[in-house]
Coordinates of C-alpha atoms (C1' of nucleotides) in Angstrom, one line a residue:
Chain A
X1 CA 19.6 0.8 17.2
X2 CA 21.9 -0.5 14.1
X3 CA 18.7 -1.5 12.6
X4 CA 17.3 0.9 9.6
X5 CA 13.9 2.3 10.2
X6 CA 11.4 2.5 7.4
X7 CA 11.0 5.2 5.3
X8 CA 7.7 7.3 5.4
X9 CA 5.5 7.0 2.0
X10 CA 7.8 4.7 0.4
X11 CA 6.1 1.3 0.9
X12 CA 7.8 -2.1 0.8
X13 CA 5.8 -5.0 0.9
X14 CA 7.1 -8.9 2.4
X15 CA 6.8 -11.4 -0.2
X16 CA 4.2 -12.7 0.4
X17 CA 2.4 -9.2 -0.4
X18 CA 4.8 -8.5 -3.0
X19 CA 3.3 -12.1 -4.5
X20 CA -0.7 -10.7 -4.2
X21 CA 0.9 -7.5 -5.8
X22 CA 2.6 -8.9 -8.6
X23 CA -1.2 -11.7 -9.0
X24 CA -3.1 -8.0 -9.4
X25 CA -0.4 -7.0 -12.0
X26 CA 0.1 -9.8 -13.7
X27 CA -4.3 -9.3 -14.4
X28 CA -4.1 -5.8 -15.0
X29 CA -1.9 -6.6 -17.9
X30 CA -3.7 -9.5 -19.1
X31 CA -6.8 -7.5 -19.2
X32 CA -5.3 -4.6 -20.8
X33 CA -3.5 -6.6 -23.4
X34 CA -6.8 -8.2 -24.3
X35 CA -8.6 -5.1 -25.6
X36 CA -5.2 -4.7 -27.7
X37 CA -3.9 -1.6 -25.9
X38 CA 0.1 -1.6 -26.0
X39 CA 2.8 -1.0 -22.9
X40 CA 5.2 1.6 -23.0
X41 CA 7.5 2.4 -20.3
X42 CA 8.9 5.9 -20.1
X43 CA 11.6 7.6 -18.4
X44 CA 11.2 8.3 -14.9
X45 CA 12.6 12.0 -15.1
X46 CA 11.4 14.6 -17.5
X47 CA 12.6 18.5 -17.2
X48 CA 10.6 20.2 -14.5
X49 CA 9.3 22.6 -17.0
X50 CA 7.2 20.0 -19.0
X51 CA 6.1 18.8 -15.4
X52 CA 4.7 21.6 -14.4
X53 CA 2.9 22.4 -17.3
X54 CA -1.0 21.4 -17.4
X55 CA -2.3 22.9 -14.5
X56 CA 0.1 21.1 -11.9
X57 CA 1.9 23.7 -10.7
X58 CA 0.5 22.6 -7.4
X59 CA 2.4 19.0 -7.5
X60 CA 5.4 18.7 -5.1
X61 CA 7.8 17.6 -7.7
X62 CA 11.0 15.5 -6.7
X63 CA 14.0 17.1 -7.9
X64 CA 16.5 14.8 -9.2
X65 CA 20.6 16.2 -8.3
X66 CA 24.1 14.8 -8.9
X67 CA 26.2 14.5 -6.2
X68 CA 29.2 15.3 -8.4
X69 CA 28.0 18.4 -10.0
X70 CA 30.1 21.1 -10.7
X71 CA 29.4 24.2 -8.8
X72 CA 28.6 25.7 -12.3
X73 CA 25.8 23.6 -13.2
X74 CA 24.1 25.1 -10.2
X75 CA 24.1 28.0 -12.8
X76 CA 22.4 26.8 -15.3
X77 CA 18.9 27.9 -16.5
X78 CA 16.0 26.2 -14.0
X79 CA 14.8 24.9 -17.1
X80 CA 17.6 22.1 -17.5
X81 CA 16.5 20.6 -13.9
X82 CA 15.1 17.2 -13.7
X83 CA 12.1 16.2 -11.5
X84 CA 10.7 12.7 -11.2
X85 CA 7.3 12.4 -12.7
X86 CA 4.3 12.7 -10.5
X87 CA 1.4 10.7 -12.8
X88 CA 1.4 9.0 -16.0
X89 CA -0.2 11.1 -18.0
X90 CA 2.2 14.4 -18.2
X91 CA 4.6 11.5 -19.3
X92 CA 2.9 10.1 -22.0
X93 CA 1.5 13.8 -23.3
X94 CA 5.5 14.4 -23.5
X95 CA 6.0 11.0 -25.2
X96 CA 3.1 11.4 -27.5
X97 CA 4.9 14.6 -29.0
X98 CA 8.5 13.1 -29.1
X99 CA 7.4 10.5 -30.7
X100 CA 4.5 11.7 -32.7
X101 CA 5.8 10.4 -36.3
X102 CA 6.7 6.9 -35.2
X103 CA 3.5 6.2 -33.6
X104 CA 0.0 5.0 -35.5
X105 CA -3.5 7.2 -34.2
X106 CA -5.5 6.6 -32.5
X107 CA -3.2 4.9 -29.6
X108 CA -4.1 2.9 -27.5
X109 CA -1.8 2.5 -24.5
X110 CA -1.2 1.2 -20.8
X111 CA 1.4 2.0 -18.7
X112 CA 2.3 0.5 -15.1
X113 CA 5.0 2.2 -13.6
X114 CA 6.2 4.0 -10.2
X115 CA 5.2 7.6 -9.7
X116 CA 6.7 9.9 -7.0
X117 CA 4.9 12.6 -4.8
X118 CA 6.5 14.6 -2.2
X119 CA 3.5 15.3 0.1
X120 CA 3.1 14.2 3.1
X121 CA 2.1 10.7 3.6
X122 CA -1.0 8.9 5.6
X123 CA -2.8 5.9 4.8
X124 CA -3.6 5.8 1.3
X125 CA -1.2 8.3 0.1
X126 CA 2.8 7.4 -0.9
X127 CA 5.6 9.2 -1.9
X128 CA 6.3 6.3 -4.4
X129 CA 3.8 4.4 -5.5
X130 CA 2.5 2.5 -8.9
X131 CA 0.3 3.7 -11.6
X132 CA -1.2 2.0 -13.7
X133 CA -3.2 3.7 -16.3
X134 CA -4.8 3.3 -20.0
X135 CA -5.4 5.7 -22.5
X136 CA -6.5 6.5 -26.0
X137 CA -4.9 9.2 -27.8
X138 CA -5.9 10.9 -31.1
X139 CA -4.1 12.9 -33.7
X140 CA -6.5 15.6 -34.0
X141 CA -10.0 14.6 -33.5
X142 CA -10.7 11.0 -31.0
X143 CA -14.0 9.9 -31.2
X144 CA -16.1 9.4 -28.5
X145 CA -16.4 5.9 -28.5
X146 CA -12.9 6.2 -26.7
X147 CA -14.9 7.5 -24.0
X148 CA -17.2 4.0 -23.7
X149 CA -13.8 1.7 -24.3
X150 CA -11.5 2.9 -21.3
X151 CA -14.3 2.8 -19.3
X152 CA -15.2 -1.3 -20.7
X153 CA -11.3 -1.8 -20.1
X154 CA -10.9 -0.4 -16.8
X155 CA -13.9 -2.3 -15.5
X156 CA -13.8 -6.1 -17.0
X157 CA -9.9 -5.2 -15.3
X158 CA -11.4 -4.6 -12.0
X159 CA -14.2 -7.1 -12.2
X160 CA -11.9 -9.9 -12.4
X161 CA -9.1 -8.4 -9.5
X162 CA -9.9 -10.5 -6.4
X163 CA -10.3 -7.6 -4.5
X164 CA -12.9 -4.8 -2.7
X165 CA -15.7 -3.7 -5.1
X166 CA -15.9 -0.9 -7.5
X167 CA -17.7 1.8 -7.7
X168 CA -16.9 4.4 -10.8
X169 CA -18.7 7.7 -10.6
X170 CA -19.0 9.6 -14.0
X171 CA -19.8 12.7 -15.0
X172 CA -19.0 15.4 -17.7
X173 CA -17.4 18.6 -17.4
X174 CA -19.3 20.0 -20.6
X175 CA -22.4 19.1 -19.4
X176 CA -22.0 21.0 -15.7
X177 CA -20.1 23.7 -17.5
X178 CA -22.8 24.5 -20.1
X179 CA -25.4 24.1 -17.0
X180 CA -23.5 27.1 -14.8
X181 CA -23.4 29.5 -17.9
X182 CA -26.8 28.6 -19.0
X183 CA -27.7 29.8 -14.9
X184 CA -25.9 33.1 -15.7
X185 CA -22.4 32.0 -13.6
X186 CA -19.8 34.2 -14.3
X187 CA -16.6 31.9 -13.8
X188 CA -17.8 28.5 -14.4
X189 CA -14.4 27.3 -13.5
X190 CA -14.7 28.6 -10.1
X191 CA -18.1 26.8 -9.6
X192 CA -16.2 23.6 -10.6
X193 CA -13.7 24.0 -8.0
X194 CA -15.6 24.2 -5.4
X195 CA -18.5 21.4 -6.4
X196 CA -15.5 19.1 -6.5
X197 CA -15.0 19.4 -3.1
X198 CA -19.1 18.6 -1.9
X199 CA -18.7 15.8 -0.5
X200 CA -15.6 17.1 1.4
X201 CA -16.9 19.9 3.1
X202 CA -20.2 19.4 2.5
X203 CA -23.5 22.0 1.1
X204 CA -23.3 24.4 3.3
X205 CA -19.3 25.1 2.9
X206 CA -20.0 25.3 -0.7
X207 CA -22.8 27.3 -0.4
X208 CA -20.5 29.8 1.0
X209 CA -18.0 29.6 -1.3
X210 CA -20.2 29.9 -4.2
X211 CA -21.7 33.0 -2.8
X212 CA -18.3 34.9 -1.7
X213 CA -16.4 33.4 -4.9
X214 CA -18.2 32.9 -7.7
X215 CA -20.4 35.6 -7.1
X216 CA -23.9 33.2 -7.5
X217 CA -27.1 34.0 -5.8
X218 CA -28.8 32.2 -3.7
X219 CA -31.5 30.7 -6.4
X220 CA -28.0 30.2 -8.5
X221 CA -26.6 28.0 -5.8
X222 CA -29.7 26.0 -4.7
X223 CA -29.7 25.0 -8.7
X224 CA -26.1 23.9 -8.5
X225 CA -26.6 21.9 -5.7
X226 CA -30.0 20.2 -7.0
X227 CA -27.5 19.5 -10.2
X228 CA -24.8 18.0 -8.1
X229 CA -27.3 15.9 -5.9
X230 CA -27.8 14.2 -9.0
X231 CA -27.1 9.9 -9.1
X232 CA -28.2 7.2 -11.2
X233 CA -27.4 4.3 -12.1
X234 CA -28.5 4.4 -15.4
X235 CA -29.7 7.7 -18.1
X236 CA -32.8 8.4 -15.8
X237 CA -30.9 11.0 -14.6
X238 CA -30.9 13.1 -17.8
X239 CA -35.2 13.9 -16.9
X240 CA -34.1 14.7 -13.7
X241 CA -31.2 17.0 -15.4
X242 CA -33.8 18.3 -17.3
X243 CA -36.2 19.2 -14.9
X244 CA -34.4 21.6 -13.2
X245 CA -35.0 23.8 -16.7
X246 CA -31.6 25.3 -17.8
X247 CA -30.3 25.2 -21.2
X248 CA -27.2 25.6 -23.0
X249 CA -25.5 24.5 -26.0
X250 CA -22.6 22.8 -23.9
X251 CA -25.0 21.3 -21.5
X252 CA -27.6 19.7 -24.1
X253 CA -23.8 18.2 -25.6
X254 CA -22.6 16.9 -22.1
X255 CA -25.7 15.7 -21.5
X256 CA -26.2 13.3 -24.6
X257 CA -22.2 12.5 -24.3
X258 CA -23.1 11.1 -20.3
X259 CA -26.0 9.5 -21.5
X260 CA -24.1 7.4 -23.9
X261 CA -21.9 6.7 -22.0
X262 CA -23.8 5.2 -19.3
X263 CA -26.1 4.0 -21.7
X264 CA -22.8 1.3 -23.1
X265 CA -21.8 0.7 -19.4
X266 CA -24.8 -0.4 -18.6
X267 CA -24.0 -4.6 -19.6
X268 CA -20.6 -3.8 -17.2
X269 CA -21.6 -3.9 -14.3
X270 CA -21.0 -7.1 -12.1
X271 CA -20.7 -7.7 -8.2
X272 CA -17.4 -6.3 -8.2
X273 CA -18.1 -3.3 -10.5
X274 CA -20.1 -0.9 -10.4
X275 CA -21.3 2.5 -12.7
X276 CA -23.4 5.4 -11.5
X277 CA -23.5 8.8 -13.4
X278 CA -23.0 11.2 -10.4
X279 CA -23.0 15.2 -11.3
X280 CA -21.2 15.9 -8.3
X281 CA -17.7 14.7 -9.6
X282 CA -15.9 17.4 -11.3
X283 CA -12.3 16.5 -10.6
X284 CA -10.3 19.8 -10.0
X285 CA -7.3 19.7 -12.9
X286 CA -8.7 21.8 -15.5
X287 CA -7.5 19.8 -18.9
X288 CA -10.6 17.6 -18.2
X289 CA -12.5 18.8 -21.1
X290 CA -15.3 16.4 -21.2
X291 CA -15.9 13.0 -19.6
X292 CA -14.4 12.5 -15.9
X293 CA -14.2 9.5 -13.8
X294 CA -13.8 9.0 -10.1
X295 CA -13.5 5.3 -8.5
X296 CA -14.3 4.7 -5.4
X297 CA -14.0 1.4 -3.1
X298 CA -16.1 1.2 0.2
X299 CA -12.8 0.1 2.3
X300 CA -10.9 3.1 1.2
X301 CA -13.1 5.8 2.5
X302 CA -13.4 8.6 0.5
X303 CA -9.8 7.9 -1.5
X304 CA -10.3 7.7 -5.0
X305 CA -8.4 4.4 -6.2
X306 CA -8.9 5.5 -10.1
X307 CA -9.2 9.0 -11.6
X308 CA -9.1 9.8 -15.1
X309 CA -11.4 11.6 -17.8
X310 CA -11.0 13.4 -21.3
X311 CA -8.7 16.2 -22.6
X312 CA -9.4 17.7 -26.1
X313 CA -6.0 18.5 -26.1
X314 CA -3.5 16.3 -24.1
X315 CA -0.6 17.3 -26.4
X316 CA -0.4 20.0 -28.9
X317 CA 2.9 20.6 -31.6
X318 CA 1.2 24.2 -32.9
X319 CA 0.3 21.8 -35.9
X320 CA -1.7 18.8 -34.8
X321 CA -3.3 18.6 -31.3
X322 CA -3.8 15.2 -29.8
X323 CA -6.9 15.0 -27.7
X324 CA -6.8 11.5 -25.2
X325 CA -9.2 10.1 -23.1
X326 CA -7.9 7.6 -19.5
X327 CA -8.2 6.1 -16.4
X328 CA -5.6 5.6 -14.2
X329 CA -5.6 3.2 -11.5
X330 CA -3.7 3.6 -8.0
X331 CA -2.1 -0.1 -7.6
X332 CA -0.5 0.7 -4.5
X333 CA -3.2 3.2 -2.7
X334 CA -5.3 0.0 -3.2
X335 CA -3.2 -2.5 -2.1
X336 CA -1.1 -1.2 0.6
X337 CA -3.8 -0.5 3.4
X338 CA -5.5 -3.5 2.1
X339 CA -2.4 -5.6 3.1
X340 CA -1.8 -3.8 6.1
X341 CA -5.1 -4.8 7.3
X342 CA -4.3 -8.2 6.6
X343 CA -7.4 -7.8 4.1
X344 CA -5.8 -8.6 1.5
X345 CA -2.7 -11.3 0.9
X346 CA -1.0 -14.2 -1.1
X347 CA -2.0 -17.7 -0.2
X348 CA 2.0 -18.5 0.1
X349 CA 5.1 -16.4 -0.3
X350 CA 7.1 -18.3 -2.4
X351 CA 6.6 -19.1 -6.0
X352 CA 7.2 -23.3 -5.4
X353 CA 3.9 -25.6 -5.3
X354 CA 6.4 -28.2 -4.5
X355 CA 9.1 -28.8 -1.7
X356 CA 11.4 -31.8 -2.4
X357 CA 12.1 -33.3 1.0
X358 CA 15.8 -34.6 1.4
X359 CA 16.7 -37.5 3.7
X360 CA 20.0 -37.3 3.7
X361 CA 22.7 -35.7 2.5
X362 CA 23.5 -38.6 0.1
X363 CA 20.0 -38.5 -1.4
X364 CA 20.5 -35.1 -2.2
X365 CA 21.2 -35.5 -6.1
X366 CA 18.0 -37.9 -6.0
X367 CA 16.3 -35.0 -4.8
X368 CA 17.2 -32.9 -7.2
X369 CA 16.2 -34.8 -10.3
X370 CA 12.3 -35.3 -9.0
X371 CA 12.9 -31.5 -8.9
X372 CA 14.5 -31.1 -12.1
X373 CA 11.3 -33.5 -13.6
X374 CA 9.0 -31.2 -11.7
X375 CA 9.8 -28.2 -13.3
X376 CA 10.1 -29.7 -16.5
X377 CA 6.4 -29.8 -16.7
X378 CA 6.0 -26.3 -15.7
X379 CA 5.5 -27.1 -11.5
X380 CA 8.0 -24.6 -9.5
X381 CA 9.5 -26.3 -7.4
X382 CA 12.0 -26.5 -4.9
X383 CA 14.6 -28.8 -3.1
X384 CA 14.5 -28.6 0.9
X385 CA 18.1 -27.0 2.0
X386 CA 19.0 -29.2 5.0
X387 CA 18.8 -33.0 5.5
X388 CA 17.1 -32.2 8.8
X389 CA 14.1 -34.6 10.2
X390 CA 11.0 -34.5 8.1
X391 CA 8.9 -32.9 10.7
X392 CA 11.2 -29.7 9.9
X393 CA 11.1 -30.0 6.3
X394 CA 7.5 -29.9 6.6
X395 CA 7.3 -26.9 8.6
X396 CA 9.2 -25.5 6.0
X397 CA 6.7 -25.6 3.1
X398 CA 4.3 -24.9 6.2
X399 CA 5.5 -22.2 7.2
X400 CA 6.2 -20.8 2.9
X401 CA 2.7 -22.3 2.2
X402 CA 3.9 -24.3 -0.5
X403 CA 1.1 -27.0 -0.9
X404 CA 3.0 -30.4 -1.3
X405 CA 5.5 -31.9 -0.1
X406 CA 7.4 -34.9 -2.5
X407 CA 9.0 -37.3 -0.4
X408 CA 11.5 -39.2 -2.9
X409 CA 11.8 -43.0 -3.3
X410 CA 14.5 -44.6 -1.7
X411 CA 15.7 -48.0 -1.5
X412 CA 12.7 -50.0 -0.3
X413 CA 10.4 -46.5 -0.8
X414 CA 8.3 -45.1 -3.7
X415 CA 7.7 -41.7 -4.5
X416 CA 5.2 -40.0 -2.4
X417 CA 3.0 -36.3 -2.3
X418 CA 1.6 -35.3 0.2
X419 CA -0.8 -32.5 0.3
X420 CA 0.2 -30.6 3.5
X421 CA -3.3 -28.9 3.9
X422 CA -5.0 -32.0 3.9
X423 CA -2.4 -34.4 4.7
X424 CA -3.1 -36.9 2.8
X425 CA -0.3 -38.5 1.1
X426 CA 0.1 -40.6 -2.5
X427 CA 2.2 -42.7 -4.3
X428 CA 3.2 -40.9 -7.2
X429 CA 5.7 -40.3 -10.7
X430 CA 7.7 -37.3 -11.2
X431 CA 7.2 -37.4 -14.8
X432 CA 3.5 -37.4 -14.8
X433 CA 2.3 -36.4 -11.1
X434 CA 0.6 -33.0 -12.0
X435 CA -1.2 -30.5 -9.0
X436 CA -4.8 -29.2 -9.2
X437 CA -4.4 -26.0 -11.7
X438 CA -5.2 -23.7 -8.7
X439 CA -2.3 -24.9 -6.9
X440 CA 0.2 -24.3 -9.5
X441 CA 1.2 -20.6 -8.5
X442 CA 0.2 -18.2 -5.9
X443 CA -3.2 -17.0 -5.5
X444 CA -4.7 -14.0 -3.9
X445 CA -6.3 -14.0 -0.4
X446 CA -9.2 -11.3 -0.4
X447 CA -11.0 -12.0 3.8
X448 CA -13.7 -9.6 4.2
X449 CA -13.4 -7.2 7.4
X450 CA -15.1 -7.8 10.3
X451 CA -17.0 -4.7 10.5
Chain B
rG1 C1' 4.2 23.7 4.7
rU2 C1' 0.5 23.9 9.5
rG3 C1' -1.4 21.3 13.9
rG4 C1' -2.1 16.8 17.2
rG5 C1' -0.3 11.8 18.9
rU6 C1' 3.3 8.0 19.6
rG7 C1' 8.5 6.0 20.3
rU8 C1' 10.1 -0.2 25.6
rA9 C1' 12.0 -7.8 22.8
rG10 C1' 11.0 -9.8 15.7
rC11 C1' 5.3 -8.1 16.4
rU12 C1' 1.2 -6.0 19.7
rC13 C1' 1.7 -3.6 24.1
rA14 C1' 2.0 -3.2 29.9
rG15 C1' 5.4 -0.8 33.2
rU16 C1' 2.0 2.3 39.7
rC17 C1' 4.7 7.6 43.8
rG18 C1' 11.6 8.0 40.2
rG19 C1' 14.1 2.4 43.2
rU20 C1' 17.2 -4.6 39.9
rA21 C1' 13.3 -4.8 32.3
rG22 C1' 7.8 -7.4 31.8
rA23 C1' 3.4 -10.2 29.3
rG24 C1' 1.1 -12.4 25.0
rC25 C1' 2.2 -13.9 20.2
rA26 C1' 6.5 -15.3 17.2
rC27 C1' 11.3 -17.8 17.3
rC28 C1' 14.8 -21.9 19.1
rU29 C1' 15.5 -26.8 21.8
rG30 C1' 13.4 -31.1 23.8
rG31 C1' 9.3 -34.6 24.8
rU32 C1' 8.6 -37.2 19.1
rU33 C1' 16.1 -40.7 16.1
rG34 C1' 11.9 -40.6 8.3
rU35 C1' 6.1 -36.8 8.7
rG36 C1' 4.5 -30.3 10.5
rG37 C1' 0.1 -28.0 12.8
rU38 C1' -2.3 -29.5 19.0
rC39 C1' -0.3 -30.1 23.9
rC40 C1' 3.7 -30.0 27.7
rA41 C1' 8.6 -28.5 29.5
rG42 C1' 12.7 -25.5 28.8
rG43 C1' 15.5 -21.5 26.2
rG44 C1' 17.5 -17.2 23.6
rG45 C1' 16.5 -12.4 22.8
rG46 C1' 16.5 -5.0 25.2
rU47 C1' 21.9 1.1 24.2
rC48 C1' 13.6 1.6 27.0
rG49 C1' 14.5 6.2 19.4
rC50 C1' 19.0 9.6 20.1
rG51 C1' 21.6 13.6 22.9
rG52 C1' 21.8 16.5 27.1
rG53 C1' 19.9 18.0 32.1
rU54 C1' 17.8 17.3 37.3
rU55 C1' 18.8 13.3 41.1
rC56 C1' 22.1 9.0 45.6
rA57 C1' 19.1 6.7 41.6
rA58 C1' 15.6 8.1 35.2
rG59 C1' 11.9 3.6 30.8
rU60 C1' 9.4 7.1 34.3
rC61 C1' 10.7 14.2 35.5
rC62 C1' 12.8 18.6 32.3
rC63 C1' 15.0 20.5 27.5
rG64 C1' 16.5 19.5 22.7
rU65 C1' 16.5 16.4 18.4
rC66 C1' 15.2 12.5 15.1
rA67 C1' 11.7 9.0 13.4
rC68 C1' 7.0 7.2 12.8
rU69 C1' 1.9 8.3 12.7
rC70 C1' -3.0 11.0 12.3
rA71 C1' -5.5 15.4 10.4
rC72 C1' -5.4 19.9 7.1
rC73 C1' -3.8 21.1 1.9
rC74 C1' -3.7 18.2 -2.4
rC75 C1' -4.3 13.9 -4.8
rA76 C1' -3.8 7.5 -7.3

RNA sequence: GUGGGUGUAGCUCAGUCGGUAGAGCACCUGGUUGUGGUCCAGGGGGUCGCGGGUUCAAGUCCCGUCACUCACCCCA
């Protein structure tokens, strides 16, 4: 077989999924841009040392070669290898230093670009894929109003996606930190670890674990697990925190950080968004410092499609520490089974909301000019490439799903539109005709499953 | 990295005991010479993933290999 096969975990969509895709980022930015936060765009390499700094040394990092190198760069320190970046956030930590006295504090700024990740890929998870995230960074201290704002961002942006709803689970890792050492735990770290992965492997695995790792009794455990069976939609949940009667210093701060947090989510939530505060989310990096988010949609399983939380110290010079707080947002883990489900789509694959039908070749410049008039007023359009019979021409925009069809006036003839879907068919002017505003560019298709 | 599954038309798949390569959908043409979708008739399209072996004969059996895929690990 001459013909290529695909490539596992790099995904490439048709256009007509490539249109839905570029609908979701095109409102991603919007969105983004309208709470003020900034793009930037870094590099897609950074050294492999700065990549596998922060607690990722578990990442399979792609290396980046040169075909032409001489044997003797293979010699040269490890440190002076390249690796494609895995996330956003190592990225901008890297960026936030470079750059430190250009930029203005606190920033705030989104990023949408590719990441690479050389696992193995299934459903859901890509060697390439798109990011995108948003993030406030401090110089020094943040406050934790940052906290509240990335979480408003990240949910007007995915209460207005045409898509699956949202449901974003928060928690904070002071406040279930502060709760293990105020039950005596040992390695608090450890306990995190393992509640991260509850509703993986479920109580009793972790029960197990707890005992054999972190050394917990069995009255330690039971009070973990009562903490991480935790979930509320609103600050109830801090009597029910309460009740189970530990206390610590970190927990009573956690505690009153969650509730305010919840507290300003509250007016978020719509039919395709979501909030509950859920003690069972720990996330298992270990910058996390304070708040941490997971998002979940019901179609994806138990694939988190966003993932982000607080670091006191994202970046740090030796002089000035910059703490952040972000979400990122998996684009692609969303979209990709979504379209392969046929889910999820674009009402047309091409960008024209008009086809110019030609009647013969000698018409052709006609054509062109109800085109040219077209697209003056902002309507993408374009000109049918063969003088064939209608019928075909037709099909054409059929078959595209562009809407209309302008039949030009001829000698004896006046301009026509038809609207394929419908059928019906008008006179009409090329300098004022205009299509319904829904019409005018690609929309996206969002069919629930039959389940 | 570990373990399972699957590779046959553009897509989804059938192919019996080893005996001439199939269906549905899609595509093309015509019925319908300036108006698509429905319907009817016809048509094109295959190195059966690749390599080797057994056999008179292999899509089918054996060995190898590659790719895809699912699960574990980890994560968006």
């Amino acid at each position: 077989m001459n013909r290529p096969t695909p490539l596992s975990g790099f995904p490439e969509f048709l256009p007509g999924a490539r249109a839905a895709e570029l609908a979701v980022l095109d409102s991603l930015r919007a969105t983004f841009e309208l709470h003020g936060f900034c793009s930037i765009e870094t590099r897609s390499a950074e050294p492999l040392d700065q990549l596998l700094r922060k607690g990722e040394t578990s990442q399979e990092v792609y290396l980046l070669r040169r075909l032409q190198a001489a044997t003797d760069d293979l010699g040269a320190p490890a440190g002076s290898d390249l690796g494609l970046h895995f996330d956003l956030t190592v990225p901008l930590a890297r960026y936030v230093l470079e750059h430190s006295g250009a930029l203005h504090f606190p920033l705030r700024r989104y990023q949408i670009q590719r990441c690479w990740r050389g696992e193995r890929p299934q459903e859901g998870r890509y060697r390439e894929f798109t990011q995108a995230d948003i993030d406030i960074v401090g110089h020094d201290e943040l406050s934790k109003d940052a906290d509240v704002e990335v979480t408003e961002v990240m949910a007007e942006a995915l209460s207005r996606l045409p898509l699956p709803p949202v449901t974003l689970l928060v928690n904070n890792r002071k406040l279930i930190q502060g709760f293990y050492l105020g039950i005596g735990a040992t390695d608090p770290a450890a306990v995190i670890r393992t509640i991260d992965k509850l509703t993986k492997v479920g109580p009793d695995a972790v029960r197990r674990t707890l005992t054999a790792e972190a050394g917990l009794d069995d009255a330690q455990v039971d009070r973990c697990l009562a903490l991480a069976a935790i979930s509320a939609p609103d600050p109830s949940f801090a009597q029910q925190v309460l009740a189970l009667g530990v206390s610590h210093r970190l927990l009573d701060e956690g505690l009153s950080e969650l509730v305010r947090a919840v507290e300003s989510a509250m007016h978020l939530r719509s039919e395709r968004f979501s909030l509950v505060a859920d003690l069972s989310i720990a996330r298992g990096l270990d910058y996390y410092t304070g708040t941490v988010f997971e998002g979940r949609m019901a179609t994806h399983g138990d694939l988190s499609i966003c993932a982000g939380g607080r670091y006191d110290a994202l970046a740090t010079d030796g002089r000035s520490t910059y703490p952040g707080v972000g979400i990122s947002l998996g684009v692609t883990r969303i979209l990709a089974p979504l379209i392969a489900r046929g889910v999820v789509g674009a009402d047309r694959s091409v960008p024209s909301c008009v086809l110019v039908a030609v009647a013969t070749d000698d018409h052709r410049s006609g054509s062109r000019e109800v085109a040219r008039a077209l697209r003056a007023r902002g309507i993408p359009t374009e000109v049918a490439p063969d003088a064939v019979r209608f019928g075909k021409q037709i099909r054409h925009a059929d078959r595209r799903g562009i809407p209309y069809v302008w039949f030009p006036a001829t000698a004896g003839t006046t301009h026509q539109v038809k609207d394929i879907r419908s059928g019906d068919q008008v006179d009409a002017d090329p300098d004022h005709w205009r299509p319904p505003h829904d019409d005018l560019h690609p929309r996206v298709t969002y069919r629930e499953e039959p389940t």
